[in-house]
Coordinates of C-alpha atoms and ligand atoms in Angstrom, one line a residue:
X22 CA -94.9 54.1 12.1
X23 CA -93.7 50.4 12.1
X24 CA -90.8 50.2 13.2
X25 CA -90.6 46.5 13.3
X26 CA -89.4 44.8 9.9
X27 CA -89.8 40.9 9.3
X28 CA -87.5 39.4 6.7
X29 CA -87.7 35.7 5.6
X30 CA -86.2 34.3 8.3
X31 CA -89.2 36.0 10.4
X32 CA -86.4 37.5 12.4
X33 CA -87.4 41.1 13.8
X34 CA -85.4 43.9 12.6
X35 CA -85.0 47.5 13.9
X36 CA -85.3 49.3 10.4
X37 CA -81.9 51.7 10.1
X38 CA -84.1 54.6 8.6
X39 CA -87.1 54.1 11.3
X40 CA -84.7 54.0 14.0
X41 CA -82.8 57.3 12.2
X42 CA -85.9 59.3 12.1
X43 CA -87.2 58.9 16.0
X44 CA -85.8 61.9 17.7
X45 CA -84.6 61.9 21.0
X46 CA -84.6 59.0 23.8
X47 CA -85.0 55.8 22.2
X48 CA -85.5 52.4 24.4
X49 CA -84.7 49.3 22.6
X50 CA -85.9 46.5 24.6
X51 CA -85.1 42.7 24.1
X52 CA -86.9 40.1 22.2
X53 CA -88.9 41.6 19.2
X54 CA -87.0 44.8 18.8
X55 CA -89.3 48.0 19.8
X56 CA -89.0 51.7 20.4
X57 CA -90.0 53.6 22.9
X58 CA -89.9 57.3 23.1
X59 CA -89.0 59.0 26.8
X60 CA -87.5 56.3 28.5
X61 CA -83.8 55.8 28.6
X62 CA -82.7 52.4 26.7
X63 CA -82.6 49.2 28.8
X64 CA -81.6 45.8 28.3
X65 CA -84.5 43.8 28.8
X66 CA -84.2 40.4 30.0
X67 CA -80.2 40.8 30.4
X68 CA -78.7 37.8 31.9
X69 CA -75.5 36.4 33.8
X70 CA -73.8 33.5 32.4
X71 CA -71.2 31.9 34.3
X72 CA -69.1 29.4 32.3
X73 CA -65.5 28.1 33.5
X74 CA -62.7 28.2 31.2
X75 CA -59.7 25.7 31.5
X76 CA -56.2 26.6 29.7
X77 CA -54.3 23.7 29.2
X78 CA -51.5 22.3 27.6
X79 CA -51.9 20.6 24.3
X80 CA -49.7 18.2 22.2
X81 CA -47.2 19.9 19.8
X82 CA -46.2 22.4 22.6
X83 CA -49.5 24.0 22.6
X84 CA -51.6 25.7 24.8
X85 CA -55.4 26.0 24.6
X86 CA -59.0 27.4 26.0
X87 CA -61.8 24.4 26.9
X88 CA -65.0 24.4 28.5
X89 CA -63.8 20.9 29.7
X90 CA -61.4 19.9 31.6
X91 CA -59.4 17.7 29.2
X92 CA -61.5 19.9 26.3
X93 CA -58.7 22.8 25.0
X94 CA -58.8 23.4 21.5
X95 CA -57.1 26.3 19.3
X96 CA -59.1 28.4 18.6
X97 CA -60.4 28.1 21.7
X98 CA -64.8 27.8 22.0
X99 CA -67.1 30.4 20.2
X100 CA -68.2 32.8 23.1
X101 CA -71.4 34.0 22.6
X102 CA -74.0 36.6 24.5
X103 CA -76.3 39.0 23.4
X104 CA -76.0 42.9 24.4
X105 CA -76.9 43.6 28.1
X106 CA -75.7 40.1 29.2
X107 CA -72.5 39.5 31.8
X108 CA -70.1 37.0 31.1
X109 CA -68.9 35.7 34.6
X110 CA -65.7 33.7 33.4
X111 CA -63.6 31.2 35.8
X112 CA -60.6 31.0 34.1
X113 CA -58.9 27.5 35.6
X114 CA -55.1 28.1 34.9
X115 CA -53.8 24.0 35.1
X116 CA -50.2 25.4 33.3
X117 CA -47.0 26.4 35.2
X118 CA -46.9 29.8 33.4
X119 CA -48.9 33.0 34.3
X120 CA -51.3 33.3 32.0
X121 CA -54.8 35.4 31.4
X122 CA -57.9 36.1 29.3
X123 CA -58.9 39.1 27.8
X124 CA -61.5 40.1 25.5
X125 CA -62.1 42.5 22.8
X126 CA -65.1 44.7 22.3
X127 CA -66.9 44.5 25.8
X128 CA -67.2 46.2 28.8
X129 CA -64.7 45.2 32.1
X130 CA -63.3 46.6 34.9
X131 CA -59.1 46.5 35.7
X132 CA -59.2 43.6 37.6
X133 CA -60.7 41.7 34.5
X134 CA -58.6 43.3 32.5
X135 CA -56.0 40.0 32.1
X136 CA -52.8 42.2 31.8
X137 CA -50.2 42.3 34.2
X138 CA -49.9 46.0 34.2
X139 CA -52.9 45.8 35.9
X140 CA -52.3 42.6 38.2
X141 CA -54.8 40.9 36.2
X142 CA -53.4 37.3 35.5
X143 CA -53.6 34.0 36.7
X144 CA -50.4 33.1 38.6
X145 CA -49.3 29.1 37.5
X146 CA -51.9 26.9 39.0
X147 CA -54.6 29.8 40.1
X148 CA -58.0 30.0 39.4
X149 CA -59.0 33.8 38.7
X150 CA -63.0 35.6 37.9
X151 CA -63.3 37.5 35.3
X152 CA -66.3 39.8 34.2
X153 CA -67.4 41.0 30.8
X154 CA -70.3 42.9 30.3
X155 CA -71.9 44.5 27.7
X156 CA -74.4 47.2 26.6
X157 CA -77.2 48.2 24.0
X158 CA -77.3 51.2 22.0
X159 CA -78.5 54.6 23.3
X160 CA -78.8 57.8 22.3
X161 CA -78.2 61.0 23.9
X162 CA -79.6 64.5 23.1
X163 CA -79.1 65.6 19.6
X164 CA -79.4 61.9 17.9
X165 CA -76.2 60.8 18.6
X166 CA -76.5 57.5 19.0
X167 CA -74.1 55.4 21.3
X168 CA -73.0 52.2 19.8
X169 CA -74.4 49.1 21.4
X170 CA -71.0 46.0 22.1
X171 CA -72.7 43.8 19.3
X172 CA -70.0 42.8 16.9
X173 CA -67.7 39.8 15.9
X174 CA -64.9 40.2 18.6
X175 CA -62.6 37.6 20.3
X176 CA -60.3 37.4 23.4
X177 CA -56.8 35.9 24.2
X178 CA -54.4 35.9 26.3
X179 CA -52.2 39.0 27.5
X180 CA -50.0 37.6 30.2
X181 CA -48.3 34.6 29.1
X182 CA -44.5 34.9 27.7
X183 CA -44.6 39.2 27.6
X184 CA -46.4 41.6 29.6
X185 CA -48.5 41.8 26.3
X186 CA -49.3 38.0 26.0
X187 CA -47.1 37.3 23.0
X188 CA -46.1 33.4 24.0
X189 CA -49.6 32.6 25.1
X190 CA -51.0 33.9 21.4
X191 CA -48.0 32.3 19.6
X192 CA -49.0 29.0 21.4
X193 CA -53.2 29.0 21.0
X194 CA -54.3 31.2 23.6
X195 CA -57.1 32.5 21.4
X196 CA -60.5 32.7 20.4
X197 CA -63.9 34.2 19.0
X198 CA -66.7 36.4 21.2
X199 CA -69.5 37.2 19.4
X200 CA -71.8 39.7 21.2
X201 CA -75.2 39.7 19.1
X202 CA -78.2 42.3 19.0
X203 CA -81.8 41.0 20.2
X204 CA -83.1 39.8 16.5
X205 CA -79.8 39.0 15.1
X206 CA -80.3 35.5 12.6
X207 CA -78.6 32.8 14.1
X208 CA -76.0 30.7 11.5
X209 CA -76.5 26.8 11.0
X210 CA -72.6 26.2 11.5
X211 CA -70.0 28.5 12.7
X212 CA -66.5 28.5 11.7
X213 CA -63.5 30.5 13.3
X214 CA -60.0 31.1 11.3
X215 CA -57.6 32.8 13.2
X216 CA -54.4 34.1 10.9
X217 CA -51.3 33.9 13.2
X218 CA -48.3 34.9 12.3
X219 CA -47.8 31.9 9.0
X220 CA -49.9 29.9 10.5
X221 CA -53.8 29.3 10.4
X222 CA -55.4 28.0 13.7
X223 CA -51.7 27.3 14.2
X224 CA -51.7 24.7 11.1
X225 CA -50.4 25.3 7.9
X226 CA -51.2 23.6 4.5
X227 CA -52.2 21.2 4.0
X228 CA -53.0 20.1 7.6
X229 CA -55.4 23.3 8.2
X230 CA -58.8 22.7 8.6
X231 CA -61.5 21.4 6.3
X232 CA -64.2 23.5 6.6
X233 CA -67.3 21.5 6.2
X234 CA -71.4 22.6 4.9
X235 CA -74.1 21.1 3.1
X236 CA -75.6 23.3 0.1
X237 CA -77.6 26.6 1.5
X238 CA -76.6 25.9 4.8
X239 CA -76.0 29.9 6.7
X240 CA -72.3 29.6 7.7
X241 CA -71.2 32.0 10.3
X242 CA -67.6 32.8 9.7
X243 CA -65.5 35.1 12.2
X244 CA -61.8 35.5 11.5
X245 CA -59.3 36.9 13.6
X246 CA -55.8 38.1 13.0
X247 CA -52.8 37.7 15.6
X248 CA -49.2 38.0 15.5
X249 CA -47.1 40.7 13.5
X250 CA -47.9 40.1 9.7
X251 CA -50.2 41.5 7.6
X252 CA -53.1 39.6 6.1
X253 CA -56.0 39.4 4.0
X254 CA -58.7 37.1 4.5
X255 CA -60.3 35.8 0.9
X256 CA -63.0 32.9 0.7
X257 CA -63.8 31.7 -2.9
X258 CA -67.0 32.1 -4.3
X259 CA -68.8 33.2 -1.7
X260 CA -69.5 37.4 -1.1
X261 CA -70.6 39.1 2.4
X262 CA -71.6 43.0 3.0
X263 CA -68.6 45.0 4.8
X264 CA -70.8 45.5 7.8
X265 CA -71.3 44.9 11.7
X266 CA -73.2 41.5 10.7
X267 CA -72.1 40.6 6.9
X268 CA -75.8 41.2 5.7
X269 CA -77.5 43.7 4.0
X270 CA -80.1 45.3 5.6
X271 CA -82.3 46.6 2.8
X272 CA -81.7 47.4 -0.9
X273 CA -80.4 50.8 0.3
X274 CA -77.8 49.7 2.3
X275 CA -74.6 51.4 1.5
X276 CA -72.1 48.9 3.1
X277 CA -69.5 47.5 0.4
X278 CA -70.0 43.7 -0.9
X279 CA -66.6 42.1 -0.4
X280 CA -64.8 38.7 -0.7
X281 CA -61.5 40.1 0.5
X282 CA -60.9 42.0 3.8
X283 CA -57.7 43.2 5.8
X284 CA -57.2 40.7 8.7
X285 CA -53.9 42.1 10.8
X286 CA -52.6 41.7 14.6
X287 CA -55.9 42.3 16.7
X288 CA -58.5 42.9 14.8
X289 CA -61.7 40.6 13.7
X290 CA -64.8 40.6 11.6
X291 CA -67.9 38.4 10.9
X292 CA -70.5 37.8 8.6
X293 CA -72.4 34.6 7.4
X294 CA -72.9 33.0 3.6
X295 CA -75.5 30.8 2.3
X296 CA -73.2 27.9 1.4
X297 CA -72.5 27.2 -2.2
X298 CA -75.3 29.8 -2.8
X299 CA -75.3 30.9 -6.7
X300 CA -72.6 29.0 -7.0
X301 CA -73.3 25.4 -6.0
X302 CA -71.0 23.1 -4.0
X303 CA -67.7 22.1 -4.5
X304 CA -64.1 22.1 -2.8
X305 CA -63.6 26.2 -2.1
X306 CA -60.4 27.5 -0.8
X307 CA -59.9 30.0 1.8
X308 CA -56.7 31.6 1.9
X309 CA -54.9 34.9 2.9
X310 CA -54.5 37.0 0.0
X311 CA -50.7 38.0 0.6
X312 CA -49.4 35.8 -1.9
X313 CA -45.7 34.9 -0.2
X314 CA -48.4 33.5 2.7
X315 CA -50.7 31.5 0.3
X316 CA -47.4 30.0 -0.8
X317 CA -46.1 29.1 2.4
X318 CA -49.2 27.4 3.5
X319 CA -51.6 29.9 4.9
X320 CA -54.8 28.1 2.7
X321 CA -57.6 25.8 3.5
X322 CA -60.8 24.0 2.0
X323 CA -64.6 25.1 2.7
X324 CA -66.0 21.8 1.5
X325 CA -69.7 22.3 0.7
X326 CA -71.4 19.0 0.2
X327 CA -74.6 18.4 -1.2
X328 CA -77.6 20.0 0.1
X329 CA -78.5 16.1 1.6
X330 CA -74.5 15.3 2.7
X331 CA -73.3 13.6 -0.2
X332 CA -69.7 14.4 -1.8
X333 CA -70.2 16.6 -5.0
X334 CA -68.2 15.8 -8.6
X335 CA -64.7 16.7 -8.0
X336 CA -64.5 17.5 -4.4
X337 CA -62.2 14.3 -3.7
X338 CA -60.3 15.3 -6.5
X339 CA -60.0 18.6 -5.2
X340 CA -58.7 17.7 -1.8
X341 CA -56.5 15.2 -3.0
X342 CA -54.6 17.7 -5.3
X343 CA -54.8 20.3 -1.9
X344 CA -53.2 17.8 0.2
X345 CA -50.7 16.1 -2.4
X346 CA -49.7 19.9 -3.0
X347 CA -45.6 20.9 -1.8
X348 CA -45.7 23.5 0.3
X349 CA -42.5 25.3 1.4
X350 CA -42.6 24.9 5.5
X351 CA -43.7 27.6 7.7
X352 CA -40.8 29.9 8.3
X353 CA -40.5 32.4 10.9
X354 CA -42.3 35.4 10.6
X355 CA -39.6 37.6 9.7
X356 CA -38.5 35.7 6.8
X357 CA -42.0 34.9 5.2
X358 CA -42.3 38.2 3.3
X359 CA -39.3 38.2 1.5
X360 CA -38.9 34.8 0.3
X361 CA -40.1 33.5 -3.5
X362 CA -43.2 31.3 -4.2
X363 CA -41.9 27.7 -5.5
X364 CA -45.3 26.0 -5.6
X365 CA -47.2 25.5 -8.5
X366 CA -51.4 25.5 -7.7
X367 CA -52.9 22.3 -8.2
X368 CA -56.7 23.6 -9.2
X369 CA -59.1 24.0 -6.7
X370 CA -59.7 26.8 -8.5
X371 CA -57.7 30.0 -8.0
Ligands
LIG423 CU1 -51.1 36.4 5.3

């Protein structure tokens, strides 16, 4: 039996079905993914990554993650490992509030926990460890099979402002952790669009950000919802599988093909798109689907250029009319759901 699949990439892929019908102990071991029966699953060539984190206060009464001093940005930086690897974080706290990080999805003891119910925090000024490891899948007698931490996650604060983090998110404290599976395929770009509260990345139309690809480039997307609204994340044109990597896996994959998915307070997803792919390029909007919150500013541009970089008919146009477009302000979060749209769409193409 192979279990070993090559797709076009000539990425390695455990096949669902293959890895369905081996009964009993499976070992999944790193690098070209391979099953072994009788031994208990192990994460081959597992390593420790230490990386320091700095939080730091940005202009516009912001705070923000950098792996630079000097370097915050909101979101803060893409965290990456693959399953069986630690994350050793030094979090560098150079505010005058308490403030933590902590992650979604992965593996940690209390004291890495970043709440202060657990005394997890770093106090104004401190500089504070904080572990995150992570697992593959395994099974246990009778073919149930243990989930491995590979998904589209993110982490954030949970000690600034409330015991629950509340100021620090409201302010930037955020970002994406992507834990990946030995064979994953790796994206050209990556893009992360956090929903928060009215606000995306904490920006609002038209100042959110320009997304930018060339033609058939593979754009990883992960969004992320914080705050206390609800949200739905829609991306023109493009399409992704409802599934832990946006891809389907074989023609008999069952997973739902969406362009439109829930995004509320603390959750995340991922997937990637081929840019412009059966479509071509142009000026595409992303945008959360409540419509009082499209209204009030909670839209963007993916801008895919030319396969070779150049600027497609009607992009400029496009963009123009985006920014040149009246949108009421931001409001509080309260008053966004009740309030009338006044905005008229200028046609980027709804
Ligand atoms: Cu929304």
């Amino acid at each position: 039996m192979n279990d070993n699949v090559v797709n076009r990439d000539g990425e390695n892929h455990l096949r669902r079905r293959s890895l369905l019908a081996a009964a009993g102990v499976l070992g999944l071991t790193g690098g070209a993914v391979a099953v072994t029966r009788g031994e208990p699953a192990r994460a081959a060539a597992a390593v420790t990554k230490k990386i320091t984190i700095y939080a730091e206060n940005l202009p516009g009464g912001l705070i923000g993650y950098g792996l630079t001093r000097g370097g915050a940005t909101v979101p803060g930086p893409i965290l990456e490992m693959y399953e069986g690897d630690t994350l050793e974080i030094t979090l560098v706290n150079t505010t005058t509030q308490r403030l933590s990080i902590h992650p979604h999805g992965v593996d940690y003891s209390t004291e890495s926990d970043g709440s202060p119910f657990n005394d997890s925090f770093n106090a104004p000024g401190e500089t504070r460890t904080y572990t995150w490891r992570s697992h593959e899948m395994t099974t246990v007698a009778g073919r149930r099979f243990m989930p491995g931490s590979a998904g589209y996650w993110h982490y954030h604060d949970h000690a600034l402002g409330t015991d629950h983090g509340t100021g620090g998110l409201a302010k930037g404290l955020y970002g994406a952790l992507i834990v990946r599976r030995r064979g994953d395929v790796l994206p050209d770009k990556q893009i992360t669009v956090v929903f928060n509260d009215m606000l995306i990345n904490n920006r609002t139309a038209p100042n959110t950000p320009m997304f930018e690809a060339n033609l058939g480039q593979r754009v990883e997307w992960i969004a992320i919802g914080h705050g206390s609204l609800f949200h739905t994340f829609h991306l023109h044109a493009h399409r992704w599988a409802d599934n832990r990597t946006g891809m389907l896996e074989g023609p008999s994959d069952p997973s739902l093909v969406i362009d439109n998915k829930d995004l509320n307070p603390g959750s995340a997803f991922g997937f990637q798109v081929l840019a412009g792919e059966a479509v071509g390029p142009g000026a595409w909007m992303y945008h959360c689907h409540v419509q009082s919150h499209s209204d009030t500013g909670m839209a963007g541009i993916f801008l895919v250029r030319n396969a070779d970089g150049t600027m497609p008919p009607g992009a400029q146009e496009a963009i123009d009319r985006f920014q040149g477009h009246q949108h009421k302000a931001a409001s509080s979060a309260a008053a966004a759901t009740a309030t009338a749209p006044t905005h008229v769409h200028g046609g980027t193409g709804s």
